């Protein structure tokens, strides 16, 4: 019997204590969990491995052992923050959650490898966890719990060089305004897809409606989506944490002659957003706020607070915009959970998905 690790959420008709080293934990990637199709999850079983073999043997008709002898183990699904193949993270989860001895795993992996990306377990609610939705307990495993993970805007030298090359090509383009192609996720993995951008305009009412609107983008990166918004909306404000990214965004916009867009370099946790609100009010108030900054849960919650309560929106809406768009809603569990928290508070409601399994548009209530 292993005494380490909380087993209070596990029940079984025949097995009181289960050795976690003999359990097949169901790690569920975000696209399965957040896509709305729960049938695959409902078919999952969680049995000790030796009994699971007999279950399959009996179910196939090859044996005579009645299925009633199989233990009624309550399944455990682990919503794995959208990451499908992070073996070290899953091992760390088993070590911390069930007290599986670290030495039980491949000794070629260091402790730091196993634990560097361990996420915090959260009891936060989710509609898919409602009674009867799946019929089992779900644990949400989030990214960015360990300081070693680092902020979203830090990446390796090779990816940095590739991104700079794409930006150089974009800013040196001599194409006319009508034919210039804005780089998207197929060119640089840190920006959104062209479909995401098009879906935003479509869901808020179409091209003509967008042309009468003001947009705010929290997290401009290199300005690709900022440039798209500047072409689609009446006025655009970009807010960027990283000074170098803010300057590159300004460079891109200037090269495109998009004078209806302004970029401010601000830290959304520390800096005063009065100048940002002044810009949007001068143009009649923001109708859309795109949240695409740091994706850690606390950052998304902070940015959603700014979107709704920093006074970006029109006066007749008491400073609230009409829409909020979130990137990586279907990719990062923290983003989806932050949005869910605001939905449960009665501040947002889902309006429709954006891109190819990427983001979500929300309507602001009130």
Short mmCIF file of C-alpha atoms in Angstrom, two decimals, residues 19-348:
data_model
loop_
_atom_site.label_atom_id
_atom_site.label_comp_id
_atom_site.label_asym_id
_atom_site.label_seq_id
_atom_site.Cartn_x
_atom_site.Cartn_y
_atom_site.Cartn_z
CA UNK A 19 -0.48 0.97 -6.94
CA UNK A 20 -0.20 3.94 -9.34
CA UNK A 21 2.62 2.14 -11.12
CA UNK A 22 0.00 -0.30 -12.38
CA UNK A 23 -2.54 2.25 -13.51
CA UNK A 24 -3.14 3.56 -17.00
CA UNK A 25 -3.84 7.24 -16.35
CA UNK A 26 -5.80 8.85 -19.16
CA UNK A 27 -3.94 12.00 -20.19
CA UNK A 28 -6.38 14.01 -22.28
CA UNK A 29 -5.02 16.69 -24.64
CA UNK A 30 -6.82 20.00 -24.92
CA UNK A 31 -8.25 19.36 -28.38
CA UNK A 32 -10.09 16.27 -27.09
CA UNK A 33 -11.19 17.95 -23.88
CA UNK A 34 -12.21 21.34 -25.18
CA UNK A 35 -13.65 20.35 -28.55
CA UNK A 36 -17.04 19.32 -27.21
CA UNK A 37 -16.85 15.68 -28.37
CA UNK A 38 -16.81 13.65 -25.15
CA UNK A 39 -17.67 10.24 -26.62
CA UNK A 40 -14.06 9.18 -26.79
CA UNK A 41 -13.53 10.16 -23.18
CA UNK A 42 -16.63 8.31 -22.08
CA UNK A 43 -15.27 5.09 -23.61
CA UNK A 44 -11.99 5.30 -21.70
CA UNK A 45 -11.32 2.80 -18.92
CA UNK A 46 -8.95 3.07 -16.02
CA UNK A 47 -7.94 -0.35 -14.67
CA UNK A 48 -4.83 -1.85 -13.12
CA UNK A 49 -2.75 -3.15 -16.01
CA UNK A 50 -2.93 -6.83 -15.06
CA UNK A 51 -6.72 -6.69 -14.85
CA UNK A 52 -6.99 -4.55 -17.95
CA UNK A 53 -5.42 -7.36 -19.98
CA UNK A 54 -8.05 -9.79 -18.71
CA UNK A 55 -10.79 -7.26 -19.43
CA UNK A 56 -9.75 -6.99 -23.05
CA UNK A 57 -9.38 -10.77 -23.29
CA UNK A 58 -12.89 -11.34 -21.97
CA UNK A 59 -14.42 -8.53 -23.99
CA UNK A 60 -13.01 -10.02 -27.17
CA UNK A 61 -14.81 -13.29 -26.51
CA UNK A 62 -11.56 -15.21 -26.23
CA UNK A 63 -12.14 -16.09 -22.57
CA UNK A 64 -15.00 -17.16 -20.34
CA UNK A 65 -14.28 -14.95 -17.37
CA UNK A 66 -17.41 -12.87 -16.62
CA UNK A 67 -16.99 -9.14 -16.89
CA UNK A 68 -18.61 -8.67 -13.49
CA UNK A 69 -15.34 -9.72 -11.86
CA UNK A 70 -13.64 -6.59 -13.17
CA UNK A 71 -13.25 -3.84 -10.55
CA UNK A 72 -15.47 -0.80 -10.95
CA UNK A 73 -12.63 1.68 -10.82
CA UNK A 74 -13.58 5.33 -11.06
CA UNK A 75 -11.64 6.65 -14.07
CA UNK A 76 -9.20 9.49 -13.65
CA UNK A 77 -8.85 11.83 -16.60
CA UNK A 78 -6.03 14.33 -16.59
CA UNK A 79 -6.73 17.37 -18.75
CA UNK A 80 -3.19 17.97 -19.89
CA UNK A 81 -3.15 21.65 -20.86
CA UNK A 82 -3.05 20.96 -24.57
CA UNK A 83 0.33 19.24 -24.56
CA UNK A 84 0.21 15.74 -25.95
CA UNK A 85 3.71 14.31 -25.78
CA UNK A 86 5.47 15.80 -22.78
CA UNK A 87 6.66 12.56 -21.20
CA UNK A 88 8.70 14.29 -18.51
CA UNK A 89 5.68 16.35 -17.46
CA UNK A 90 3.48 13.29 -17.19
CA UNK A 91 6.10 11.49 -15.13
CA UNK A 92 6.38 14.49 -12.85
CA UNK A 93 2.63 14.47 -12.44
CA UNK A 94 2.66 10.82 -11.36
CA UNK A 95 5.53 11.49 -8.99
CA UNK A 96 3.86 14.45 -7.30
CA UNK A 97 0.25 13.27 -7.46
CA UNK A 98 0.63 9.59 -6.57
CA UNK A 99 4.05 9.49 -4.90
CA UNK A 100 5.48 7.21 -7.56
CA UNK A 101 9.19 6.96 -6.69
CA UNK A 102 11.22 9.03 -9.20
CA UNK A 103 13.68 6.17 -9.47
CA UNK A 104 10.94 3.98 -10.98
CA UNK A 105 11.28 5.90 -14.24
CA UNK A 106 14.10 5.89 -16.73
CA UNK A 107 17.23 6.72 -14.77
CA UNK A 108 18.59 8.61 -17.77
CA UNK A 109 16.25 11.50 -16.98
CA UNK A 110 17.31 13.98 -14.33
CA UNK A 111 15.04 15.27 -11.61
CA UNK A 112 15.00 18.70 -13.25
CA UNK A 113 13.85 17.15 -16.52
CA UNK A 114 11.02 15.38 -14.76
CA UNK A 115 9.93 18.35 -12.69
CA UNK A 116 10.83 21.48 -14.63
CA UNK A 117 7.45 21.80 -16.34
CA UNK A 118 5.20 20.38 -13.63
CA UNK A 119 1.90 22.22 -13.54
CA UNK A 120 -0.31 23.10 -10.63
CA UNK A 121 -3.33 20.88 -10.03
CA UNK A 122 -6.50 22.91 -9.91
CA UNK A 123 -9.97 22.10 -8.58
CA UNK A 124 -11.44 24.80 -10.80
CA UNK A 125 -14.70 23.84 -12.40
CA UNK A 126 -15.37 23.30 -16.07
CA UNK A 127 -18.64 22.44 -17.88
CA UNK A 128 -17.16 19.13 -19.02
CA UNK A 129 -16.67 18.19 -15.36
CA UNK A 130 -20.35 18.57 -14.52
CA UNK A 131 -22.14 15.58 -13.05
CA UNK A 132 -22.91 13.13 -15.83
CA UNK A 133 -20.79 14.88 -18.45
CA UNK A 134 -18.15 12.18 -18.39
CA UNK A 135 -19.03 10.38 -15.20
CA UNK A 136 -15.58 10.57 -13.68
CA UNK A 137 -13.22 12.87 -11.86
CA UNK A 138 -11.10 15.23 -13.96
CA UNK A 139 -7.95 16.98 -12.85
CA UNK A 140 -6.81 20.06 -14.75
CA UNK A 141 -3.07 20.23 -15.21
CA UNK A 142 -1.82 23.69 -16.15
CA UNK A 143 1.42 24.81 -17.71
CA UNK A 144 3.69 27.53 -16.29
CA UNK A 145 3.62 26.38 -12.67
CA UNK A 146 7.37 26.04 -12.36
CA UNK A 147 9.56 29.15 -12.69
CA UNK A 148 11.88 27.17 -14.98
CA UNK A 149 9.26 27.24 -17.74
CA UNK A 150 9.92 30.92 -18.43
CA UNK A 151 7.72 33.55 -20.11
CA UNK A 152 6.05 32.97 -23.46
CA UNK A 153 8.19 35.50 -25.33
CA UNK A 154 11.48 33.63 -24.68
CA UNK A 155 12.54 31.13 -27.33
CA UNK A 156 15.61 29.47 -28.79
CA UNK A 157 18.12 31.10 -31.14
CA UNK A 158 17.04 29.09 -34.19
CA UNK A 159 13.38 30.09 -33.84
CA UNK A 160 14.39 33.67 -33.12
CA UNK A 161 16.49 33.80 -36.30
CA UNK A 162 13.65 32.33 -38.38
CA UNK A 163 11.20 34.88 -36.98
CA UNK A 164 13.56 37.77 -37.72
CA UNK A 165 13.99 36.54 -41.29
CA UNK A 166 10.23 36.46 -41.79
CA UNK A 167 9.92 39.96 -40.36
CA UNK A 168 12.71 41.28 -42.59
CA UNK A 169 10.96 39.88 -45.65
CA UNK A 170 7.66 41.40 -44.56
CA UNK A 171 9.09 44.87 -43.96
CA UNK A 172 11.15 44.91 -47.16
CA UNK A 173 8.21 43.94 -49.34
CA UNK A 174 7.50 46.34 -52.19
CA UNK A 175 4.06 44.88 -52.84
CA UNK A 176 1.11 47.22 -53.05
CA UNK A 177 -1.36 47.47 -50.18
CA UNK A 178 -3.88 45.26 -51.93
CA UNK A 179 -1.52 42.42 -52.76
CA UNK A 180 0.73 42.40 -49.69
CA UNK A 181 0.35 39.20 -47.72
CA UNK A 182 0.50 39.51 -43.94
CA UNK A 183 2.59 36.72 -42.38
CA UNK A 184 0.50 34.28 -40.36
CA UNK A 185 1.10 31.13 -38.31
CA UNK A 186 2.31 29.22 -41.35
CA UNK A 187 5.21 31.70 -41.53
CA UNK A 188 5.77 32.34 -37.81
CA UNK A 189 4.35 30.02 -35.16
CA UNK A 190 3.96 32.85 -32.66
CA UNK A 191 1.25 34.68 -34.54
CA UNK A 192 -2.28 33.57 -35.44
CA UNK A 193 -3.56 32.01 -38.64
CA UNK A 194 -5.14 34.01 -41.43
CA UNK A 195 -8.37 32.13 -40.70
CA UNK A 196 -8.31 33.38 -37.10
CA UNK A 197 -8.15 36.98 -38.33
CA UNK A 198 -10.85 36.48 -40.93
CA UNK A 199 -13.11 34.75 -38.40
CA UNK A 200 -12.86 37.73 -36.04
CA UNK A 201 -14.20 40.08 -38.71
CA UNK A 202 -16.87 37.62 -39.81
CA UNK A 203 -18.20 36.94 -36.31
CA UNK A 204 -18.44 40.60 -35.28
CA UNK A 205 -20.59 41.37 -38.31
CA UNK A 206 -18.45 41.52 -41.44
CA UNK A 207 -16.17 43.97 -43.24
CA UNK A 208 -18.54 46.95 -43.26
CA UNK A 209 -19.26 46.67 -39.54
CA UNK A 210 -15.57 46.27 -38.68
CA UNK A 211 -14.68 49.44 -40.61
CA UNK A 212 -16.78 51.43 -38.15
CA UNK A 213 -15.18 49.83 -35.09
CA UNK A 214 -12.13 50.38 -32.89
CA UNK A 215 -9.93 47.47 -31.79
CA UNK A 216 -7.36 46.96 -29.02
CA UNK A 217 -4.73 44.23 -29.21
CA UNK A 218 -3.01 43.17 -25.98
CA UNK A 219 0.18 41.47 -27.12
CA UNK A 220 1.15 42.70 -30.59
CA UNK A 221 4.23 40.50 -31.03
CA UNK A 222 5.75 41.71 -34.35
CA UNK A 223 2.63 43.51 -35.52
CA UNK A 224 1.26 41.09 -38.09
CA UNK A 225 -2.21 40.90 -36.56
CA UNK A 226 -1.99 44.59 -35.62
CA UNK A 227 -1.49 45.38 -39.29
CA UNK A 228 -4.46 43.21 -40.25
CA UNK A 229 -6.64 44.97 -37.70
CA UNK A 230 -5.47 48.38 -38.94
CA UNK A 231 -6.65 47.43 -42.40
CA UNK A 232 -9.98 46.09 -41.18
CA UNK A 233 -10.94 48.55 -38.40
CA UNK A 234 -11.36 52.31 -38.09
CA UNK A 235 -8.62 52.63 -35.47
CA UNK A 236 -6.37 50.20 -33.61
CA UNK A 237 -4.37 50.36 -30.39
CA UNK A 238 -1.63 47.80 -29.82
CA UNK A 239 -0.21 47.13 -26.34
CA UNK A 240 3.05 45.17 -26.07
CA UNK A 241 5.16 44.16 -23.07
CA UNK A 242 8.49 43.58 -24.85
CA UNK A 243 10.10 46.87 -25.99
CA UNK A 244 11.76 45.29 -29.03
CA UNK A 245 8.48 43.79 -30.22
CA UNK A 246 6.68 47.11 -29.74
CA UNK A 247 9.28 48.91 -31.86
CA UNK A 248 9.15 46.27 -34.59
CA UNK A 249 5.36 46.57 -34.66
CA UNK A 250 5.68 50.34 -35.14
CA UNK A 251 8.19 49.73 -37.93
CA UNK A 252 5.83 47.37 -39.73
CA UNK A 253 2.86 49.72 -39.42
CA UNK A 254 4.89 52.70 -40.61
CA UNK A 255 6.08 50.74 -43.62
CA UNK A 256 2.48 49.96 -44.51
CA UNK A 257 1.39 53.57 -44.02
CA UNK A 258 -1.17 52.52 -41.41
CA UNK A 259 -1.41 55.75 -39.44
CA UNK A 260 -4.72 54.72 -37.85
CA UNK A 261 -2.82 52.36 -35.51
CA UNK A 262 -0.84 53.27 -32.39
CA UNK A 263 1.44 51.05 -30.30
CA UNK A 264 2.19 51.50 -26.59
CA UNK A 265 4.86 49.57 -24.72
CA UNK A 266 3.22 48.73 -21.37
CA UNK A 267 3.40 46.12 -18.65
CA UNK A 268 -0.20 45.09 -18.06
CA UNK A 269 0.50 44.23 -14.41
CA UNK A 270 2.32 47.43 -13.39
CA UNK A 271 1.79 50.30 -15.81
CA UNK A 272 -0.94 52.91 -15.97
CA UNK A 273 -3.32 52.28 -18.87
CA UNK A 274 -4.75 55.81 -18.87
CA UNK A 275 -3.00 56.65 -22.16
CA UNK A 276 -4.46 53.52 -23.74
CA UNK A 277 -7.97 54.40 -22.61
CA UNK A 278 -7.49 58.00 -23.80
CA UNK A 279 -6.69 56.73 -27.31
CA UNK A 280 -9.77 54.52 -27.55
CA UNK A 281 -12.09 57.18 -26.11
CA UNK A 282 -10.77 59.71 -28.63
CA UNK A 283 -11.99 57.36 -31.36
CA UNK A 284 -15.36 56.60 -29.78
CA UNK A 285 -14.36 53.63 -27.63
CA UNK A 286 -13.10 50.15 -28.44
CA UNK A 287 -15.57 47.56 -29.70
CA UNK A 288 -13.12 44.64 -29.71
CA UNK A 289 -10.21 43.69 -27.44
CA UNK A 290 -7.93 40.88 -28.62
CA UNK A 291 -6.14 39.22 -25.69
CA UNK A 292 -2.94 37.58 -26.92
CA UNK A 293 -0.26 38.39 -24.36
CA UNK A 294 1.38 36.01 -21.90
CA UNK A 295 -0.74 32.87 -21.60
CA UNK A 296 -0.19 31.97 -17.93
CA UNK A 297 -3.52 31.91 -16.08
CA UNK A 298 -2.81 34.97 -13.93
CA UNK A 299 -1.78 36.95 -17.02
CA UNK A 300 -4.93 36.08 -18.95
CA UNK A 301 -7.12 36.98 -15.97
CA UNK A 302 -5.29 40.29 -15.62
CA UNK A 303 -5.65 41.08 -19.33
CA UNK A 304 -9.35 40.20 -19.28
CA UNK A 305 -9.77 42.55 -16.33
CA UNK A 306 -8.11 45.29 -18.34
CA UNK A 307 -10.25 44.53 -21.38
CA UNK A 308 -13.46 44.90 -19.38
CA UNK A 309 -12.60 47.48 -16.72
CA UNK A 310 -9.81 49.75 -18.03
CA UNK A 311 -12.31 51.99 -19.82
CA UNK A 312 -11.46 50.95 -23.38
CA UNK A 313 -15.09 50.74 -24.50
CA UNK A 314 -17.69 53.35 -25.47
CA UNK A 315 -19.24 55.56 -22.80
CA UNK A 316 -22.72 54.18 -23.50
CA UNK A 317 -21.39 50.74 -22.55
CA UNK A 318 -19.76 52.12 -19.38
CA UNK A 319 -16.31 51.62 -20.86
CA UNK A 320 -16.78 47.97 -21.79
CA UNK A 321 -16.13 46.69 -25.33
CA UNK A 322 -18.65 44.58 -27.20
CA UNK A 323 -16.32 41.67 -27.88
CA UNK A 324 -13.21 40.02 -26.46
CA UNK A 325 -11.16 37.61 -28.59
CA UNK A 326 -8.72 35.14 -27.04
CA UNK A 327 -5.90 33.39 -28.86
CA UNK A 328 -4.96 29.79 -27.96
CA UNK A 329 -8.26 29.12 -26.19
CA UNK A 330 -8.17 25.56 -27.51
CA UNK A 331 -4.41 25.17 -27.07
CA UNK A 332 -3.64 26.43 -23.58
CA UNK A 333 -5.79 25.28 -20.67
CA UNK A 334 -5.01 28.43 -18.71
CA UNK A 335 -6.62 30.60 -21.40
CA UNK A 336 -9.80 28.53 -21.49
CA UNK A 337 -10.01 28.43 -17.69
CA UNK A 338 -9.62 32.20 -17.36
CA UNK A 339 -12.40 32.73 -19.90
CA UNK A 340 -14.58 30.21 -18.08
CA UNK A 341 -14.10 32.07 -14.81
CA UNK A 342 -15.34 35.29 -16.43
CA UNK A 343 -18.26 33.43 -17.99
CA UNK A 344 -19.25 32.03 -14.59
CA UNK A 345 -19.12 35.56 -13.18
CA UNK A 346 -21.65 36.61 -15.83
CA UNK A 347 -19.24 38.93 -17.63
CA UNK A 348 -18.71 37.03 -20.90
#
